[in-house]
PDB file of C-alpha atoms in Angstrom:
ATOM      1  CA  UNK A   1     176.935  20.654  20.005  1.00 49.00           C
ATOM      2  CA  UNK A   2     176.752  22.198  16.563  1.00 53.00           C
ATOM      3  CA  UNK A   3     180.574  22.151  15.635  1.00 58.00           C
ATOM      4  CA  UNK A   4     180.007  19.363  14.280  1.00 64.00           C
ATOM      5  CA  UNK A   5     177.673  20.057  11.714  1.00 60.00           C
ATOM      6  CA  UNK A   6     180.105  23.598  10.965  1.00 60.00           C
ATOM      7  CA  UNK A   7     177.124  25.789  12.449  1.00 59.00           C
ATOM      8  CA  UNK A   8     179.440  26.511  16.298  1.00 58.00           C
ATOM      9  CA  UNK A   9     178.366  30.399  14.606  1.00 53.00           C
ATOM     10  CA  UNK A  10     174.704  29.647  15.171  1.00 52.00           C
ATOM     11  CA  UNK A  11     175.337  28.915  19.118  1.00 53.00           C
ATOM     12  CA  UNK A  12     177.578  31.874  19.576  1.00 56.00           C
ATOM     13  CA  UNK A  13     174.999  34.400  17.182  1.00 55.00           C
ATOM     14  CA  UNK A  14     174.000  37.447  18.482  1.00 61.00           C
ATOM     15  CA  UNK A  15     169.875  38.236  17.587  1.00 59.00           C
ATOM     16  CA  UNK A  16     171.056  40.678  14.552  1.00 62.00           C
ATOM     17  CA  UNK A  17     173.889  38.562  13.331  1.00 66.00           C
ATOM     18  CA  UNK A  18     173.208  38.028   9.233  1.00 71.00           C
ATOM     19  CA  UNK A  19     172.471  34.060   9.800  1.00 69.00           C
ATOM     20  CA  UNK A  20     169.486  34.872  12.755  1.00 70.00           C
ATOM     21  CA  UNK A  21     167.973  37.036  10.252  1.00 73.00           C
ATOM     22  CA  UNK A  22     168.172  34.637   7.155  1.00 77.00           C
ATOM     23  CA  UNK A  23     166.887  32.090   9.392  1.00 76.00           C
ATOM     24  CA  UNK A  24     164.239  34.375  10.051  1.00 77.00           C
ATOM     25  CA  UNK A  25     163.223  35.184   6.292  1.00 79.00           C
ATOM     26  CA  UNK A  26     163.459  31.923   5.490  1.00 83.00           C
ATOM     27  CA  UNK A  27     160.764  30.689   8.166  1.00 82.00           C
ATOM     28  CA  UNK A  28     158.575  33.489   7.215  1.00 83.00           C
ATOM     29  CA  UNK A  29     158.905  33.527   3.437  1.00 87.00           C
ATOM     30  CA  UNK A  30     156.254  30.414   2.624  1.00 89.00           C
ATOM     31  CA  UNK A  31     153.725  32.246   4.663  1.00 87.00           C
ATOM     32  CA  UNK A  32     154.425  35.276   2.713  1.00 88.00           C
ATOM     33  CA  UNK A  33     154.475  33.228  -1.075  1.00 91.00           C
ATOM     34  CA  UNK A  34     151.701  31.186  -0.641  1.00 92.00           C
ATOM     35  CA  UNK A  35     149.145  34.549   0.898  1.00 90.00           C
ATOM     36  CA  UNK A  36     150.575  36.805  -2.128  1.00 89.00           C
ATOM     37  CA  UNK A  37     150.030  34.102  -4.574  1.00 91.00           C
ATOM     38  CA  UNK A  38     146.182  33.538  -3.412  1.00 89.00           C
ATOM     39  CA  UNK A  39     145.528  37.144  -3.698  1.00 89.00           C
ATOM     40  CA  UNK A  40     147.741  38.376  -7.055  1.00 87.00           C
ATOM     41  CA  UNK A  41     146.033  35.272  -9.196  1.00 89.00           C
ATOM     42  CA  UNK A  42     142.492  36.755  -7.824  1.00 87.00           C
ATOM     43  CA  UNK A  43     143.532  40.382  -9.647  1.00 86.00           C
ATOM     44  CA  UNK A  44     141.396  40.678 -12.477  1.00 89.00           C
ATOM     45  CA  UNK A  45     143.404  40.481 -16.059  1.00 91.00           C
ATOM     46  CA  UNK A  46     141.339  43.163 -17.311  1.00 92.00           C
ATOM     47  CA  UNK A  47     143.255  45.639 -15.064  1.00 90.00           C
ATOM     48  CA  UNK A  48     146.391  44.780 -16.804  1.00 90.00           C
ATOM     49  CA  UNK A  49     144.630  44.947 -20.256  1.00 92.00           C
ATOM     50  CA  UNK A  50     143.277  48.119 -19.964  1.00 93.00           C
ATOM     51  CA  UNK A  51     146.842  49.305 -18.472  1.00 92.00           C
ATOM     52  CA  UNK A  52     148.375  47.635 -21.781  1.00 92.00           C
ATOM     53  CA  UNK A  53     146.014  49.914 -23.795  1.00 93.00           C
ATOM     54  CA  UNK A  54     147.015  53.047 -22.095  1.00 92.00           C
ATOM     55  CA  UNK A  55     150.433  52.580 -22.748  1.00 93.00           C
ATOM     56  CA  UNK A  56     151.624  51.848 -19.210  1.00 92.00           C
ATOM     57  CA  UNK A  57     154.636  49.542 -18.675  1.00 94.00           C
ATOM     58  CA  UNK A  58     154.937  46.334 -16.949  1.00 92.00           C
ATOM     59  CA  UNK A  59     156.722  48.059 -13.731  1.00 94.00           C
ATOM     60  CA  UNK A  60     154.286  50.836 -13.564  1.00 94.00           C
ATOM     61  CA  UNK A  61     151.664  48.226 -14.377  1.00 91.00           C
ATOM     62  CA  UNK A  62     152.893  46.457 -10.618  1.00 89.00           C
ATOM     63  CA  UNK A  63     153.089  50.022  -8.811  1.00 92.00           C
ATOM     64  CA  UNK A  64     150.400  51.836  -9.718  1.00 91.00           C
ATOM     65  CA  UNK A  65     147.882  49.274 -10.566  1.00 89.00           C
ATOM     66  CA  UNK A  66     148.592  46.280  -8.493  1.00 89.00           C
ATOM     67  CA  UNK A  67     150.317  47.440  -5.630  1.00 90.00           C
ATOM     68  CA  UNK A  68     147.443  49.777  -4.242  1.00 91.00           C
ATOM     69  CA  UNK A  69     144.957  46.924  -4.867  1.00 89.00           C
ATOM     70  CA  UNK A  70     146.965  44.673  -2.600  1.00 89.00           C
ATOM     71  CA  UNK A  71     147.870  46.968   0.211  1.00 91.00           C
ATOM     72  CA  UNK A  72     145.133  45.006   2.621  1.00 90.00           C
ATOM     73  CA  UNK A  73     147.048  41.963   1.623  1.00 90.00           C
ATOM     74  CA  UNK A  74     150.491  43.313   2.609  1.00 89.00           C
ATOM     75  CA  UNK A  75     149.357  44.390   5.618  1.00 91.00           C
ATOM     76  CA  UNK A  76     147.471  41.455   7.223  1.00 90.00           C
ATOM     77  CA  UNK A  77     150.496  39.434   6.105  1.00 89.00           C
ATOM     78  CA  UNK A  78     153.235  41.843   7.662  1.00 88.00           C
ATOM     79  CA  UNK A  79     151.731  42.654  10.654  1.00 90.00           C
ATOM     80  CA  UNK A  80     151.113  39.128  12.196  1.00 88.00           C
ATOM     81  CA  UNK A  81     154.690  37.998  10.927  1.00 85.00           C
ATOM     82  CA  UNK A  82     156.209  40.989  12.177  1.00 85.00           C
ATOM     83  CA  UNK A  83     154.764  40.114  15.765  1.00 86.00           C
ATOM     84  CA  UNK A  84     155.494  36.449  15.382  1.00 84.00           C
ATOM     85  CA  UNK A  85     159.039  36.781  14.250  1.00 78.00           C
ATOM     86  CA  UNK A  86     159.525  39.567  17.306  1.00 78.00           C
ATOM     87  CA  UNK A  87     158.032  37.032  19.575  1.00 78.00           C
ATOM     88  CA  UNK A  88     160.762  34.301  18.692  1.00 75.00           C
ATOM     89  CA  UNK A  89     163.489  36.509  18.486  1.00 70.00           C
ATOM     90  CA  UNK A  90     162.458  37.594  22.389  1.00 71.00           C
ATOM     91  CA  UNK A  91     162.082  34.067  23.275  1.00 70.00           C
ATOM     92  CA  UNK A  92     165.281  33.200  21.802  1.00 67.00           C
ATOM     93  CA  UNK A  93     167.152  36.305  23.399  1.00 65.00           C
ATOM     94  CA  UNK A  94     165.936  35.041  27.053  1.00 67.00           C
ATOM     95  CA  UNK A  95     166.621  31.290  25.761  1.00 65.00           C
ATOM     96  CA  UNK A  96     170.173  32.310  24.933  1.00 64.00           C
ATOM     97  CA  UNK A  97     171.071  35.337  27.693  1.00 59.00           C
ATOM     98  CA  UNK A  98     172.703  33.964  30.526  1.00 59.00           C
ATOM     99  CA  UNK A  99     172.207  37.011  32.226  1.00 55.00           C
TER     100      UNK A  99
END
Protein backbone atom coordinates (compact mmCIF):
# COMPACT_ATOMS: atom_id res chain seq x y z
CA UNK A 1 0.00 0.00 0.00
CA UNK A 2 2.81 2.48 0.47
CA UNK A 3 4.91 1.68 -2.76
CA UNK A 4 3.28 3.99 -4.15
CA UNK A 5 4.08 6.90 -2.32
CA UNK A 6 8.15 5.34 -2.32
CA UNK A 7 7.73 4.61 1.57
CA UNK A 8 7.33 0.15 0.79
CA UNK A 9 10.61 0.74 3.62
CA UNK A 10 8.17 2.04 6.19
CA UNK A 11 5.90 -1.32 5.92
CA UNK A 12 8.84 -3.62 5.93
CA UNK A 13 10.81 -1.36 9.05
CA UNK A 14 11.98 -3.05 11.83
CA UNK A 15 11.23 -0.83 15.43
CA UNK A 16 15.09 0.43 15.40
CA UNK A 17 15.37 0.98 11.71
CA UNK A 18 16.76 4.91 11.26
CA UNK A 19 13.20 6.05 9.64
CA UNK A 20 11.00 4.54 12.98
CA UNK A 21 13.22 6.57 15.03
CA UNK A 22 13.10 9.90 12.96
CA UNK A 23 9.51 9.39 12.88
CA UNK A 24 9.72 9.18 16.43
CA UNK A 25 11.78 12.52 17.08
CA UNK A 26 9.87 14.18 14.86
CA UNK A 27 6.42 13.45 16.74
CA UNK A 28 8.03 14.24 19.95
CA UNK A 29 10.12 17.29 19.08
CA UNK A 30 7.06 20.11 19.25
CA UNK A 31 6.29 18.84 22.67
CA UNK A 32 9.83 19.19 23.55
CA UNK A 33 10.25 23.05 21.69
CA UNK A 34 7.30 24.52 22.79
CA UNK A 35 7.91 23.18 27.03
CA UNK A 36 11.75 24.39 26.70
CA UNK A 37 10.74 27.58 25.15
CA UNK A 38 8.05 28.40 28.09
CA UNK A 39 10.60 27.72 30.65
CA UNK A 40 14.18 29.22 29.05
CA UNK A 41 12.21 32.78 28.25
CA UNK A 42 11.07 32.60 32.16
CA UNK A 43 15.15 32.51 33.13
CA UNK A 44 15.87 35.70 34.54
CA UNK A 45 18.42 37.95 32.22
CA UNK A 46 20.15 38.99 35.22
CA UNK A 47 21.68 35.46 35.50
CA UNK A 48 23.30 35.91 32.22
CA UNK A 49 24.40 39.51 33.14
CA UNK A 50 26.02 38.78 36.11
CA UNK A 51 27.70 35.63 34.21
CA UNK A 52 28.81 38.34 31.46
CA UNK A 53 30.49 40.28 34.33
CA UNK A 54 32.40 37.38 35.64
CA UNK A 55 33.87 36.66 32.53
CA UNK A 56 32.05 33.41 31.75
CA UNK A 57 31.38 32.46 28.10
CA UNK A 58 28.25 31.94 26.28
CA UNK A 59 28.68 27.90 26.40
CA UNK A 60 29.60 27.86 29.98
CA UNK A 61 26.92 30.51 30.42
CA UNK A 62 24.24 27.40 29.04
CA UNK A 63 26.06 24.61 31.25
CA UNK A 64 26.70 25.90 34.30
CA UNK A 65 24.12 28.52 34.68
CA UNK A 66 21.16 27.46 32.72
CA UNK A 67 21.32 23.94 32.49
CA UNK A 68 21.10 23.19 36.37
CA UNK A 69 18.21 25.70 36.59
CA UNK A 70 16.26 23.69 34.06
CA UNK A 71 16.94 20.17 35.14
CA UNK A 72 13.07 19.93 36.59
CA UNK A 73 12.14 20.98 33.13
CA UNK A 74 14.15 18.26 31.33
CA UNK A 75 12.93 15.83 33.36
CA UNK A 76 9.11 16.24 33.43
CA UNK A 77 9.49 16.59 29.66
CA UNK A 78 11.69 13.33 29.13
CA UNK A 79 10.12 11.16 31.30
CA UNK A 80 6.45 11.28 30.00
CA UNK A 81 7.81 11.23 26.29
CA UNK A 82 10.06 8.55 27.02
CA UNK A 83 6.96 6.41 28.26
CA UNK A 84 4.75 7.64 25.49
CA UNK A 85 7.11 7.01 22.67
CA UNK A 86 7.85 3.30 24.41
CA UNK A 87 4.16 2.84 24.50
CA UNK A 88 3.77 3.35 20.59
CA UNK A 89 6.70 1.65 19.67
CA UNK A 90 5.08 -1.57 21.77
CA UNK A 91 1.85 -1.00 20.17
CA UNK A 92 3.34 -0.80 16.87
CA UNK A 93 5.66 -3.97 17.45
CA UNK A 94 2.33 -6.13 18.29
CA UNK A 95 0.50 -4.08 15.35
CA UNK A 96 3.22 -5.20 12.98
CA UNK A 97 4.47 -8.92 14.48
CA UNK A 98 2.72 -11.54 12.85
CA UNK A 99 3.91 -13.78 15.30
Amino acid sequence: MLDPFGLKALATSSPGSPDVVLCTLALSAPVFVFKFTAYFVAVPKALQETAHIDGVTESQIYRRVIMPIALPVVVTTALPEFLRNSNELFASVAAVDPG
